[in-house]
PDB file of N, CA and C in Angstrom:
ATOM      1  N   UNK Q   1       0.826  -1.198   0.095  1.00  0.00           N
ATOM      2  CA  UNK Q   1      -0.023   0.022   0.052  1.00  0.00           C
ATOM      3  C   UNK Q   1       0.597   1.219   0.016  1.00  0.00           C
ATOM      4  N   UNK Q   2       2.009   1.009   0.432  1.00  0.00           N
ATOM      5  CA  UNK Q   2       2.915   2.291   0.343  1.00  0.00           C
ATOM      6  C   UNK Q   2       2.933   2.615  -0.973  1.00  0.00           C
ATOM      7  N   UNK Q   3       3.054   1.905  -1.815  1.00  0.00           N
ATOM      8  CA  UNK Q   3       3.403   2.228  -3.310  1.00  0.00           C
ATOM      9  C   UNK Q   3       2.195   2.966  -3.778  1.00  0.00           C
ATOM     10  N   UNK Q   4       1.056   2.377  -3.466  1.00  0.00           N
ATOM     11  CA  UNK Q   4      -0.308   2.958  -4.076  1.00  0.00           C
ATOM     12  C   UNK Q   4      -0.384   4.535  -3.337  1.00  0.00           C
ATOM     13  N   UNK Q   5      -0.027   4.811  -2.113  1.00  0.00           N
ATOM     14  CA  UNK Q   5      -0.102   6.067  -1.440  1.00  0.00           C
ATOM     15  C   UNK Q   5       1.024   7.162  -2.097  1.00  0.00           C
ATOM     16  N   UNK Q   6       2.109   6.543  -2.368  1.00  0.00           N
ATOM     17  CA  UNK Q   6       3.249   7.348  -2.957  1.00  0.00           C
ATOM     18  C   UNK Q   6       2.970   7.676  -4.515  1.00  0.00           C
ATOM     19  N   UNK Q   7       2.108   6.856  -5.284  1.00  0.00           N
ATOM     20  CA  UNK Q   7       1.640   7.190  -6.545  1.00  0.00           C
ATOM     21  C   UNK Q   7       0.765   8.155  -6.552  1.00  0.00           C
ATOM     22  N   UNK Q   8      -0.513   8.074  -5.602  1.00  0.00           N
ATOM     23  CA  UNK Q   8      -1.211   8.903  -5.427  1.00  0.00           C
ATOM     24  C   UNK Q   8      -0.789  10.463  -5.056  1.00  0.00           C
ATOM     25  N   UNK Q   9       0.145  10.285  -4.057  1.00  0.00           N
ATOM     26  CA  UNK Q   9       0.770  11.528  -3.988  1.00  0.00           C
ATOM     27  C   UNK Q   9       1.574  12.160  -5.103  1.00  0.00           C
ATOM     28  N   UNK Q  10       2.304  11.393  -5.745  1.00  0.00           N
ATOM     29  CA  UNK Q  10       3.027  11.763  -6.998  1.00  0.00           C
ATOM     30  C   UNK Q  10       1.959  12.473  -7.993  1.00  0.00           C
ATOM     31  N   UNK Q  11       0.923  11.752  -8.046  1.00  0.00           N
ATOM     32  CA  UNK Q  11      -0.259  12.173  -9.014  1.00  0.00           C
ATOM     33  C   UNK Q  11      -0.453  13.387  -8.613  1.00  0.00           C
ATOM     34  N   UNK Q  12      -0.902  13.625  -7.289  1.00  0.00           N
ATOM     35  CA  UNK Q  12      -1.419  14.934  -6.976  1.00  0.00           C
ATOM     36  C   UNK Q  12      -0.529  16.143  -6.965  1.00  0.00           C
ATOM     37  N   UNK Q  13       0.760  15.839  -6.831  1.00  0.00           N
ATOM     38  CA  UNK Q  13       1.902  16.930  -7.077  1.00  0.00           C
ATOM     39  C   UNK Q  13       1.788  17.250  -8.562  1.00  0.00           C
ATOM     40  N   UNK Q  14       1.725  16.218  -9.421  1.00  0.00           N
ATOM     41  CA  UNK Q  14       1.952  16.550 -10.943  1.00  0.00           C
ATOM     42  C   UNK Q  14       0.531  17.170 -11.097  1.00  0.00           C
ATOM     43  N   UNK Q  15      -0.437  16.928 -10.615  1.00  0.00           N
ATOM     44  CA  UNK Q  15      -1.679  17.586 -10.947  1.00  0.00           C
ATOM     45  C   UNK Q  15      -1.575  19.227 -10.349  1.00  0.00           C
ATOM     46  N   UNK Q  16      -0.916  19.180  -9.228  1.00  0.00           N
ATOM     47  CA  UNK Q  16      -0.823  20.374  -8.818  1.00  0.00           C
ATOM     48  C   UNK Q  16       0.302  21.329  -9.730  1.00  0.00           C
ATOM     49  N   UNK Q  17       1.268  20.809 -10.028  1.00  0.00           N
ATOM     50  CA  UNK Q  17       2.345  21.444 -10.945  1.00  0.00           C
ATOM     51  C   UNK Q  17       1.638  21.775 -12.335  1.00  0.00           C
ATOM     52  N   UNK Q  18       0.586  20.910 -12.801  1.00  0.00           N
ATOM     53  CA  UNK Q  18      -0.142  21.171 -14.167  1.00  0.00           C
ATOM     54  C   UNK Q  18      -0.885  22.213 -13.945  1.00  0.00           C
ATOM     55  N   UNK Q  19      -1.852  22.528 -12.817  1.00  0.00           N
ATOM     56  CA  UNK Q  19      -2.594  23.471 -12.396  1.00  0.00           C
ATOM     57  C   UNK Q  19      -1.853  24.681 -12.392  1.00  0.00           C
ATOM     58  N   UNK Q  20      -0.658  24.901 -11.810  1.00  0.00           N
ATOM     59  CA  UNK Q  20       0.047  26.068 -11.736  1.00  0.00           C
ATOM     60  C   UNK Q  20       0.667  26.383 -13.070  1.00  0.00           C
ATOM     61  N   UNK Q  21       1.134  25.528 -13.819  1.00  0.00           N
ATOM     62  CA  UNK Q  21       1.482  25.779 -15.151  1.00  0.00           C
ATOM     63  C   UNK Q  21       0.356  26.456 -16.105  1.00  0.00           C
ATOM     64  N   UNK Q  22      -0.791  25.625 -15.897  1.00  0.00           N
ATOM     65  CA  UNK Q  22      -2.026  26.305 -16.677  1.00  0.00           C
ATOM     66  C   UNK Q  22      -2.190  27.810 -16.169  1.00  0.00           C
ATOM     67  N   UNK Q  23      -2.125  28.030 -14.629  1.00  0.00           N
ATOM     68  CA  UNK Q  23      -2.643  29.277 -14.349  1.00  0.00           C
ATOM     69  C   UNK Q  23      -1.380  30.380 -14.953  1.00  0.00           C
ATOM     70  N   UNK Q  24       0.077  29.949 -14.914  1.00  0.00           N
ATOM     71  CA  UNK Q  24       1.015  30.619 -15.366  1.00  0.00           C
ATOM     72  C   UNK Q  24       0.754  31.099 -16.990  1.00  0.00           C
ATOM     73  N   UNK Q  25       0.191  30.065 -17.529  1.00  0.00           N
ATOM     74  CA  UNK Q  25      -0.057  30.130 -19.095  1.00  0.00           C
ATOM     75  C   UNK Q  25      -1.165  31.293 -19.323  1.00  0.00           C
ATOM     76  N   UNK Q  26      -2.089  30.960 -18.682  1.00  0.00           N
ATOM     77  CA  UNK Q  26      -3.296  31.897 -18.611  1.00  0.00           C
ATOM     78  C   UNK Q  26      -2.602  33.393 -18.519  1.00  0.00           C
ATOM     79  N   UNK Q  27      -1.838  33.572 -17.299  1.00  0.00           N
ATOM     80  CA  UNK Q  27      -1.336  34.952 -17.101  1.00  0.00           C
ATOM     81  C   UNK Q  27      -0.366  35.592 -18.254  1.00  0.00           C
ATOM     82  N   UNK Q  28       0.373  34.586 -18.752  1.00  0.00           N
ATOM     83  CA  UNK Q  28       1.367  34.930 -19.940  1.00  0.00           C
ATOM     84  C   UNK Q  28       0.490  35.395 -21.149  1.00  0.00           C
ATOM     85  N   UNK Q  29      -0.611  34.890 -21.276  1.00  0.00           N
ATOM     86  CA  UNK Q  29      -1.616  35.024 -22.498  1.00  0.00           C
ATOM     87  C   UNK Q  29      -2.302  36.476 -22.201  1.00  0.00           C
ATOM     88  N   UNK Q  30      -2.693  36.736 -20.942  1.00  0.00           N
ATOM     89  CA  UNK Q  30      -3.276  38.011 -20.730  1.00  0.00           C
ATOM     90  C   UNK Q  30      -2.241  39.272 -20.885  1.00  0.00           C
ATOM     91  N   UNK Q  31      -0.769  38.725 -20.425  1.00  0.00           N
ATOM     92  CA  UNK Q  31       0.319  39.719 -20.417  1.00  0.00           C
ATOM     93  C   UNK Q  31       0.388  40.092 -22.114  1.00  0.00           C
ATOM     94  N   UNK Q  32       0.673  39.030 -22.764  1.00  0.00           N
ATOM     95  CA  UNK Q  32       0.655  39.000 -24.216  1.00  0.00           C
ATOM     96  C   UNK Q  32      -0.356  39.587 -25.215  1.00  0.00           C
ATOM     97  N   UNK Q  33      -1.576  39.577 -24.647  1.00  0.00           N
ATOM     98  CA  UNK Q  33      -2.580  40.361 -25.163  1.00  0.00           C
ATOM     99  C   UNK Q  33      -2.425  42.090 -24.953  1.00  0.00           C
ATOM    100  N   UNK Q  34      -2.155  42.081 -23.579  1.00  0.00           N
ATOM    101  CA  UNK Q  34      -1.649  43.573 -23.237  1.00  0.00           C
ATOM    102  C   UNK Q  34      -0.813  43.979 -24.207  1.00  0.00           C
ATOM    103  N   UNK Q  35       0.440  43.416 -24.231  1.00  0.00           N
ATOM    104  CA  UNK Q  35       1.388  43.783 -25.165  1.00  0.00           C
ATOM    105  C   UNK Q  35       1.029  43.991 -26.528  1.00  0.00           C
ATOM    106  N   UNK Q  36       0.206  43.050 -27.130  1.00  0.00           N
ATOM    107  CA  UNK Q  36      -0.156  43.318 -28.451  1.00  0.00           C
ATOM    108  C   UNK Q  36      -1.253  44.493 -28.567  1.00  0.00           C
ATOM    109  N   UNK Q  37      -2.142  44.655 -27.663  1.00  0.00           N
ATOM    110  CA  UNK Q  37      -2.796  46.004 -27.558  1.00  0.00           C
ATOM    111  C   UNK Q  37      -1.913  47.302 -27.573  1.00  0.00           C
ATOM    112  N   UNK Q  38      -1.031  47.271 -26.810  1.00  0.00           N
ATOM    113  CA  UNK Q  38      -0.217  48.190 -26.483  1.00  0.00           C
ATOM    114  C   UNK Q  38       0.619  48.721 -28.029  1.00  0.00           C
ATOM    115  N   UNK Q  39       1.166  47.330 -28.661  1.00  0.00           N
ATOM    116  CA  UNK Q  39       1.954  47.631 -29.789  1.00  0.00           C
ATOM    117  C   UNK Q  39       1.065  48.059 -30.995  1.00  0.00           C
ATOM    118  N   UNK Q  40      -0.208  47.760 -31.115  1.00  0.00           N
ATOM    119  CA  UNK Q  40      -1.236  48.208 -31.990  1.00  0.00           C
ATOM    120  C   UNK Q  40      -1.618  49.583 -31.754  1.00  0.00           C
ATOM    121  N   UNK Q  41      -1.511  49.997 -30.626  1.00  0.00           N
ATOM    122  CA  UNK Q  41      -1.725  51.538 -30.282  1.00  0.00           C
ATOM    123  C   UNK Q  41      -0.701  52.275 -30.593  1.00  0.00           C
ATOM    124  N   UNK Q  42       0.506  51.779 -30.221  1.00  0.00           N
ATOM    125  CA  UNK Q  42       1.834  52.517 -30.583  1.00  0.00           C
ATOM    126  C   UNK Q  42       1.848  52.499 -32.374  1.00  0.00           C
ATOM    127  N   UNK Q  43       1.591  51.620 -33.014  1.00  0.00           N
ATOM    128  CA  UNK Q  43       1.535  51.569 -34.348  1.00  0.00           C
ATOM    129  C   UNK Q  43       0.704  52.540 -35.002  1.00  0.00           C
ATOM    130  N   UNK Q  44      -0.461  52.693 -34.334  1.00  0.00           N
ATOM    131  CA  UNK Q  44      -1.417  53.704 -34.842  1.00  0.00           C
ATOM    132  C   UNK Q  44      -1.030  55.115 -34.479  1.00  0.00           C
ATOM    133  N   UNK Q  45      -0.547  55.468 -33.340  1.00  0.00           N
ATOM    134  CA  UNK Q  45       0.168  56.533 -33.069  1.00  0.00           C
ATOM    135  C   UNK Q  45       1.326  56.799 -33.870  1.00  0.00           C
ATOM    136  N   UNK Q  46       2.155  56.020 -34.291  1.00  0.00           N
ATOM    137  CA  UNK Q  46       3.057  56.098 -35.319  1.00  0.00           C
ATOM    138  C   UNK Q  46       2.823  56.611 -36.469  1.00  0.00           C
ATOM    139  N   UNK Q  47       1.632  55.898 -37.008  1.00  0.00           N
ATOM    140  CA  UNK Q  47       1.002  56.540 -38.390  1.00  0.00           C
ATOM    141  C   UNK Q  47       0.421  57.977 -38.121  1.00  0.00           C
ATOM    142  N   UNK Q  48       0.065  58.141 -37.249  1.00  0.00           N
ATOM    143  CA  UNK Q  48      -0.499  59.705 -37.087  1.00  0.00           C
ATOM    144  C   UNK Q  48       0.734  60.697 -37.212  1.00  0.00           C
ATOM    145  N   UNK Q  49       1.542  60.391 -36.098  1.00  0.00           N
ATOM    146  CA  UNK Q  49       3.008  61.306 -36.050  1.00  0.00           C
ATOM    147  C   UNK Q  49       3.462  61.067 -37.747  1.00  0.00           C
ATOM    148  N   UNK Q  50       3.592  60.333 -38.447  1.00  0.00           N
ATOM    149  CA  UNK Q  50       4.037  60.388 -39.866  1.00  0.00           C
ATOM    150  C   UNK Q  50       3.425  61.065 -40.770  1.00  0.00           C
ATOM    151  N   UNK Q  51       1.898  60.905 -40.580  1.00  0.00           N
ATOM    152  CA  UNK Q  51       1.042  61.980 -41.232  1.00  0.00           C
ATOM    153  C   UNK Q  51       1.190  63.340 -40.833  1.00  0.00           C
ATOM    154  N   UNK Q  52       1.347  63.768 -39.731  1.00  0.00           N
ATOM    155  CA  UNK Q  52       1.413  65.142 -39.025  1.00  0.00           C
ATOM    156  C   UNK Q  52       3.021  65.633 -39.426  1.00  0.00           C
ATOM    157  N   UNK Q  53       3.885  64.704 -39.304  1.00  0.00           N
ATOM    158  CA  UNK Q  53       5.269  65.165 -39.729  1.00  0.00           C
ATOM    159  C   UNK Q  53       5.532  65.637 -41.140  1.00  0.00           C
ATOM    160  N   UNK Q  54       4.860  64.844 -42.010  1.00  0.00           N
ATOM    161  CA  UNK Q  54       5.082  65.126 -43.340  1.00  0.00           C
ATOM    162  C   UNK Q  54       3.972  66.330 -43.602  1.00  0.00           C
ATOM    163  N   UNK Q  55       2.782  66.703 -43.138  1.00  0.00           N
ATOM    164  CA  UNK Q  55       2.057  67.770 -43.269  1.00  0.00           C
ATOM    165  C   UNK Q  55       3.189  68.915 -42.697  1.00  0.00           C
ATOM    166  N   UNK Q  56       3.608  68.840 -41.630  1.00  0.00           N
ATOM    167  CA  UNK Q  56       4.517  70.112 -41.210  1.00  0.00           C
ATOM    168  C   UNK Q  56       5.554  70.230 -41.988  1.00  0.00           C
ATOM    169  N   UNK Q  57       6.276  69.110 -42.715  1.00  0.00           N
ATOM    170  CA  UNK Q  57       7.334  69.269 -43.492  1.00  0.00           C
ATOM    171  C   UNK Q  57       6.799  70.100 -44.808  1.00  0.00           C
ATOM    172  N   UNK Q  58       5.844  69.713 -45.382  1.00  0.00           N
ATOM    173  CA  UNK Q  58       5.361  70.337 -46.600  1.00  0.00           C
ATOM    174  C   UNK Q  58       5.022  71.829 -46.445  1.00  0.00           C
ATOM    175  N   UNK Q  59       4.315  72.382 -45.171  1.00  0.00           N
ATOM    176  CA  UNK Q  59       4.179  73.461 -44.996  1.00  0.00           C
ATOM    177  C   UNK Q  59       5.413  74.244 -44.820  1.00  0.00           C
ATOM    178  N   UNK Q  60       6.710  73.899 -44.299  1.00  0.00           N
ATOM    179  CA  UNK Q  60       8.070  74.492 -44.097  1.00  0.00           C
ATOM    180  C   UNK Q  60       8.521  74.664 -45.464  1.00  0.00           C
ATOM    181  N   UNK Q  61       8.465  73.398 -46.433  1.00  0.00           N
ATOM    182  CA  UNK Q  61       8.817  73.999 -47.935  1.00  0.00           C
ATOM    183  C   UNK Q  61       8.171  75.058 -48.423  1.00  0.00           C
ATOM    184  N   UNK Q  62       6.832  75.101 -48.434  1.00  0.00           N
ATOM    185  CA  UNK Q  62       6.033  75.995 -49.032  1.00  0.00           C
ATOM    186  C   UNK Q  62       6.375  77.252 -48.455  1.00  0.00           C
ATOM    187  N   UNK Q  63       6.675  77.397 -47.175  1.00  0.00           N
ATOM    188  CA  UNK Q  63       7.112  78.758 -46.790  1.00  0.00           C
ATOM    189  C   UNK Q  63       8.433  79.236 -47.260  1.00  0.00           C
ATOM    190  N   UNK Q  64       9.373  78.130 -47.008  1.00  0.00           N
ATOM    191  CA  UNK Q  64      10.699  78.598 -47.628  1.00  0.00           C
ATOM    192  C   UNK Q  64      10.629  78.891 -49.301  1.00  0.00           C
ATOM    193  N   UNK Q  65       9.714  78.233 -49.753  1.00  0.00           N
ATOM    194  CA  UNK Q  65       9.870  78.613 -51.505  1.00  0.00           C
ATOM    195  C   UNK Q  65       9.001  80.239 -51.526  1.00  0.00           C
ATOM    196  N   UNK Q  66       8.128  80.385 -50.791  1.00  0.00           N
ATOM    197  CA  UNK Q  66       7.684  81.994 -50.973  1.00  0.00           C
ATOM    198  C   UNK Q  66       8.814  82.845 -50.379  1.00  0.00           C
ATOM    199  N   UNK Q  67       9.610  82.628 -49.613  1.00  0.00           N
ATOM    200  CA  UNK Q  67      10.580  83.483 -49.187  1.00  0.00           C
ATOM    201  C   UNK Q  67      11.369  83.555 -50.086  1.00  0.00           C
ATOM    202  N   UNK Q  68      12.142  82.425 -50.610  1.00  0.00           N
ATOM    203  CA  UNK Q  68      12.829  82.465 -51.916  1.00  0.00           C
ATOM    204  C   UNK Q  68      12.189  83.374 -52.875  1.00  0.00           C
ATOM    205  N   UNK Q  69      11.123  83.218 -53.238  1.00  0.00           N
ATOM    206  CA  UNK Q  69      10.577  84.026 -54.394  1.00  0.00           C
ATOM    207  C   UNK Q  69      10.490  85.591 -54.291  1.00  0.00           C
ATOM    208  N   UNK Q  70      10.272  85.964 -52.835  1.00  0.00           N
ATOM    209  CA  UNK Q  70      10.287  87.244 -52.434  1.00  0.00           C
ATOM    210  C   UNK Q  70      11.612  87.810 -52.511  1.00  0.00           C
ATOM    211  N   UNK Q  71      12.614  86.825 -52.077  1.00  0.00           N
ATOM    212  CA  UNK Q  71      13.870  87.362 -52.019  1.00  0.00           C
ATOM    213  C   UNK Q  71      14.579  87.586 -53.428  1.00  0.00           C
ATOM    214  N   UNK Q  72      14.204  86.534 -54.291  1.00  0.00           N
ATOM    215  CA  UNK Q  72      14.492  86.751 -55.752  1.00  0.00           C
ATOM    216  C   UNK Q  72      13.897  87.913 -56.364  1.00  0.00           C
ATOM    217  N   UNK Q  73      12.488  88.069 -56.209  1.00  0.00           N
ATOM    218  CA  UNK Q  73      11.925  89.280 -56.500  1.00  0.00           C
ATOM    219  C   UNK Q  73      12.615  90.780 -56.050  1.00  0.00           C
ATOM    220  N   UNK Q  74      12.989  90.733 -54.635  1.00  0.00           N
ATOM    221  CA  UNK Q  74      13.756  91.999 -54.283  1.00  0.00           C
ATOM    222  C   UNK Q  74      14.964  92.249 -55.000  1.00  0.00           C
ATOM    223  N   UNK Q  75      15.695  90.906 -55.411  1.00  0.00           N
ATOM    224  CA  UNK Q  75      16.787  91.008 -56.007  1.00  0.00           C
ATOM    225  C   UNK Q  75      16.901  91.602 -57.046  1.00  0.00           C
ATOM    226  N   UNK Q  76      15.834  91.041 -58.094  1.00  0.00           N
ATOM    227  CA  UNK Q  76      15.469  91.409 -59.533  1.00  0.00           C
ATOM    228  C   UNK Q  76      15.404  93.144 -59.457  1.00  0.00           C
ATOM    229  N   UNK Q  77      14.219  93.078 -58.762  1.00  0.00           N
ATOM    230  CA  UNK Q  77      14.018  94.672 -58.610  1.00  0.00           C
ATOM    231  C   UNK Q  77      14.919  95.643 -58.192  1.00  0.00           C
ATOM    232  N   UNK Q  78      15.647  95.345 -57.332  1.00  0.00           N
ATOM    233  CA  UNK Q  78      16.936  96.203 -56.847  1.00  0.00           C
ATOM    234  C   UNK Q  78      17.888  96.423 -58.150  1.00  0.00           C
ATOM    235  N   UNK Q  79      18.161  95.180 -58.895  1.00  0.00           N
ATOM    236  CA  UNK Q  79      18.817  95.204 -60.026  1.00  0.00           C
ATOM    237  C   UNK Q  79      18.560  95.820 -60.986  1.00  0.00           C
ATOM    238  N   UNK Q  80      16.860  96.053 -61.391  1.00  0.00           N
ATOM    239  CA  UNK Q  80      16.441  96.861 -62.289  1.00  0.00           C
ATOM    240  C   UNK Q  80      16.521  98.377 -61.760  1.00  0.00           C
ATOM    241  N   UNK Q  81      16.307  98.589 -60.680  1.00  0.00           N
ATOM    242  CA  UNK Q  81      16.465 100.028 -60.236  1.00  0.00           C
ATOM    243  C   UNK Q  81      17.851 100.625 -60.402  1.00  0.00           C
ATOM    244  N   UNK Q  82      18.741  99.617 -60.025  1.00  0.00           N
ATOM    245  CA  UNK Q  82      20.213 100.072 -60.214  1.00  0.00           C
ATOM    246  C   UNK Q  82      20.470 100.556 -61.471  1.00  0.00           C
ATOM    247  N   UNK Q  83      20.011  99.385 -62.467  1.00  0.00           N
ATOM    248  CA  UNK Q  83      20.429  99.465 -64.025  1.00  0.00           C
ATOM    249  C   UNK Q  83      19.517 100.865 -64.304  1.00  0.00           C
ATOM    250  N   UNK Q  84      18.563 101.168 -63.953  1.00  0.00           N
ATOM    251  CA  UNK Q  84      17.923 102.399 -64.440  1.00  0.00           C
ATOM    252  C   UNK Q  84      18.741 103.577 -63.856  1.00  0.00           C
ATOM    253  N   UNK Q  85      19.068 103.646 -62.757  1.00  0.00           N
ATOM    254  CA  UNK Q  85      19.718 104.942 -62.122  1.00  0.00           C
ATOM    255  C   UNK Q  85      21.159 105.022 -62.839  1.00  0.00           C
ATOM    256  N   UNK Q  86      21.734 103.693 -63.203  1.00  0.00           N
ATOM    257  CA  UNK Q  86      23.136 103.791 -63.876  1.00  0.00           C
ATOM    258  C   UNK Q  86      22.855 104.399 -65.473  1.00  0.00           C
ATOM    259  N   UNK Q  87      22.064 103.812 -66.014  1.00  0.00           N
ATOM    260  CA  UNK Q  87      21.582 104.252 -67.182  1.00  0.00           C
ATOM    261  C   UNK Q  87      21.342 105.887 -67.383  1.00  0.00           C
ATOM    262  N   UNK Q  88      20.320 106.174 -66.365  1.00  0.00           N
ATOM    263  CA  UNK Q  88      19.781 107.637 -66.312  1.00  0.00           C
ATOM    264  C   UNK Q  88      21.479 108.476 -66.167  1.00  0.00           C
ATOM    265  N   UNK Q  89      22.121 108.095 -65.076  1.00  0.00           N
ATOM    266  CA  UNK Q  89      23.407 108.858 -65.099  1.00  0.00           C
ATOM    267  C   UNK Q  89      24.191 109.124 -66.183  1.00  0.00           C
ATOM    268  N   UNK Q  90      24.382 107.749 -66.655  1.00  0.00           N
ATOM    269  CA  UNK Q  90      25.203 107.546 -67.947  1.00  0.00           C
ATOM    270  C   UNK Q  90      24.862 108.452 -69.132  1.00  0.00           C
ATOM    271  N   UNK Q  91      23.431 108.435 -69.354  1.00  0.00           N
ATOM    272  CA  UNK Q  91      22.699 109.205 -70.555  1.00  0.00           C
ATOM    273  C   UNK Q  91      22.831 110.505 -70.297  1.00  0.00           C
ATOM    274  N   UNK Q  92      22.511 111.118 -68.946  1.00  0.00           N
ATOM    275  CA  UNK Q  92      22.545 112.261 -68.555  1.00  0.00           C
ATOM    276  C   UNK Q  92      24.017 112.808 -68.616  1.00  0.00           C
ATOM    277  N   UNK Q  93      24.977 112.105 -68.118  1.00  0.00           N
ATOM    278  CA  UNK Q  93      26.132 112.403 -67.867  1.00  0.00           C
ATOM    279  C   UNK Q  93      26.870 112.606 -69.471  1.00  0.00           C
ATOM    280  N   UNK Q  94      26.636 111.933 -70.179  1.00  0.00           N
ATOM    281  CA  UNK Q  94      27.183 112.210 -71.551  1.00  0.00           C
ATOM    282  C   UNK Q  94      26.874 113.342 -71.999  1.00  0.00           C
ATOM    283  N   UNK Q  95      25.760 114.009 -72.221  1.00  0.00           N
ATOM    284  CA  UNK Q  95      25.384 115.313 -72.813  1.00  0.00           C
ATOM    285  C   UNK Q  95      25.784 116.338 -71.884  1.00  0.00           C
ATOM    286  N   UNK Q  96      25.896 116.011 -70.540  1.00  0.00           N
ATOM    287  CA  UNK Q  96      26.549 117.373 -69.866  1.00  0.00           C
ATOM    288  C   UNK Q  96      28.207 117.181 -69.853  1.00  0.00           C
ATOM    289  N   UNK Q  97      28.893 116.174 -70.373  1.00  0.00           N
ATOM    290  CA  UNK Q  97      30.239 115.870 -70.323  1.00  0.00           C
ATOM    291  C   UNK Q  97      30.778 116.526 -71.621  1.00  0.00           C
ATOM    292  N   UNK Q  98      29.838 116.690 -72.701  1.00  0.00           N
ATOM    293  CA  UNK Q  98      30.445 117.315 -73.923  1.00  0.00           C
ATOM    294  C   UNK Q  98      30.688 118.666 -73.748  1.00  0.00           C
ATOM    295  N   UNK Q  99      31.690 119.154 -74.123  1.00  0.00           N
ATOM    296  CA  UNK Q  99      31.785 120.738 -74.045  1.00  0.00           C
ATOM    297  C   UNK Q  99      30.939 121.436 -74.921  1.00  0.00           C
ATOM    298  N   UNK Q 100      30.417 122.573 -74.360  1.00  0.00           N
ATOM    299  CA  UNK Q 100      29.521 123.413 -75.365  1.00  0.00           C
ATOM    300  C   UNK Q 100      30.375 123.867 -76.695  1.00  0.00           C
ATOM    301  N   UNK Q 101      29.754 123.988 -77.762  1.00  0.00           N
ATOM    302  CA  UNK Q 101      30.420 124.553 -78.943  1.00  0.00           C
ATOM    303  C   UNK Q 101      30.535 125.923 -78.795  1.00  0.00           C
ATOM    304  N   UNK Q 102      31.865 126.599 -78.830  1.00  0.00           N
ATOM    305  CA  UNK Q 102      31.876 127.931 -78.848  1.00  0.00           C
ATOM    306  C   UNK Q 102      31.313 128.550 -79.932  1.00  0.00           C
ATOM    307  N   UNK Q 103      30.943 129.931 -79.735  1.00  0.00           N
ATOM    308  CA  UNK Q 103      30.406 130.473 -81.092  1.00  0.00           C
ATOM    309  C   UNK Q 103      31.745 130.870 -81.885  1.00  0.00           C
ATOM    310  N   UNK Q 104      31.305 130.888 -83.191  1.00  0.00           N
ATOM    311  CA  UNK Q 104      32.179 131.136 -84.248  1.00  0.00           C
ATOM    312  C   UNK Q 104      33.103 132.573 -84.045  1.00  0.00           C
ATOM    313  N   UNK Q 105      34.129 132.328 -84.022  1.00  0.00           N
ATOM    314  CA  UNK Q 105      34.987 133.526 -83.783  1.00  0.00           C
ATOM    315  C   UNK Q 105      35.368 134.311 -85.175  1.00  0.00           C
ATOM    316  N   UNK Q 106      34.916 135.199 -85.427  1.00  0.00           N
ATOM    317  CA  UNK Q 106      35.454 136.079 -86.506  1.00  0.00           C
ATOM    318  C   UNK Q 106      36.454 136.970 -86.325  1.00  0.00           C
ATOM    319  N   UNK Q 107      37.445 136.590 -87.375  1.00  0.00           N
ATOM    320  CA  UNK Q 107      38.423 137.401 -87.074  1.00  0.00           C
ATOM    321  C   UNK Q 107      38.482 138.623 -88.261  1.00  0.00           C
ATOM    322  N   UNK Q 108      39.072 139.631 -87.895  1.00  0.00           N
ATOM    323  CA  UNK Q 108      39.167 140.805 -88.974  1.00  0.00           C
ATOM    324  C   UNK Q 108      40.189 140.500 -89.606  1.00  0.00           C
ATOM    325  N   UNK Q 109      40.182 140.890 -90.972  1.00  0.00           N
ATOM    326  CA  UNK Q 109      41.057 140.528 -91.997  1.00  0.00           C
ATOM    327  C   UNK Q 109      42.410 141.637 -91.547  1.00  0.00           C
ATOM    328  N   UNK Q 110      43.645 141.495 -91.608  1.00  0.00           N
ATOM    329  CA  UNK Q 110      44.515 142.219 -91.162  1.00  0.00           C
ATOM    330  C   UNK Q 110      44.774 143.271 -92.478  1.00  0.00           C
ATOM    331  N   UNK Q 111      44.785 144.414 -91.891  1.00  0.00           N
ATOM    332  CA  UNK Q 111      44.768 145.584 -92.576  1.00  0.00           C
ATOM    333  C   UNK Q 111      43.570 146.092 -93.195  1.00  0.00           C
ATOM    334  N   UNK Q 112      42.601 145.443 -93.017  1.00  0.00           N
ATOM    335  CA  UNK Q 112      41.226 145.796 -93.442  1.00  0.00           C
ATOM    336  C   UNK Q 112      40.301 146.888 -92.896  1.00  0.00           C
ATOM    337  N   UNK Q 113      40.871 147.584 -92.129  1.00  0.00           N
ATOM    338  CA  UNK Q 113      40.101 148.426 -91.206  1.00  0.00           C
ATOM    339  C   UNK Q 113      39.981 149.718 -92.087  1.00  0.00           C
TER     340      UNK Q 113
END
């Protein structure tokens, strides 16, 4: 009978270990489910972040393009103004730089008085 009792005791121990293993497996399943939910939430948050960052980058590129156009326009306008001023000075300066034509000097013929 000692063998039968020992077998029953071992069977109870094995049954207890199996119950503990089953409980641990259920706990792990719950934890894995929680991790899966968190991973899905992080994935969706990452997608939202990606969309937002792309939109911000597009706005920044548009802003930079506008400033470049403004600066190019200012540079072209300034160049045109400088060109006009230079041409005005050059054209106005050439007519002023030529000496006036002196009136014709008439000489009296010698001895003709």
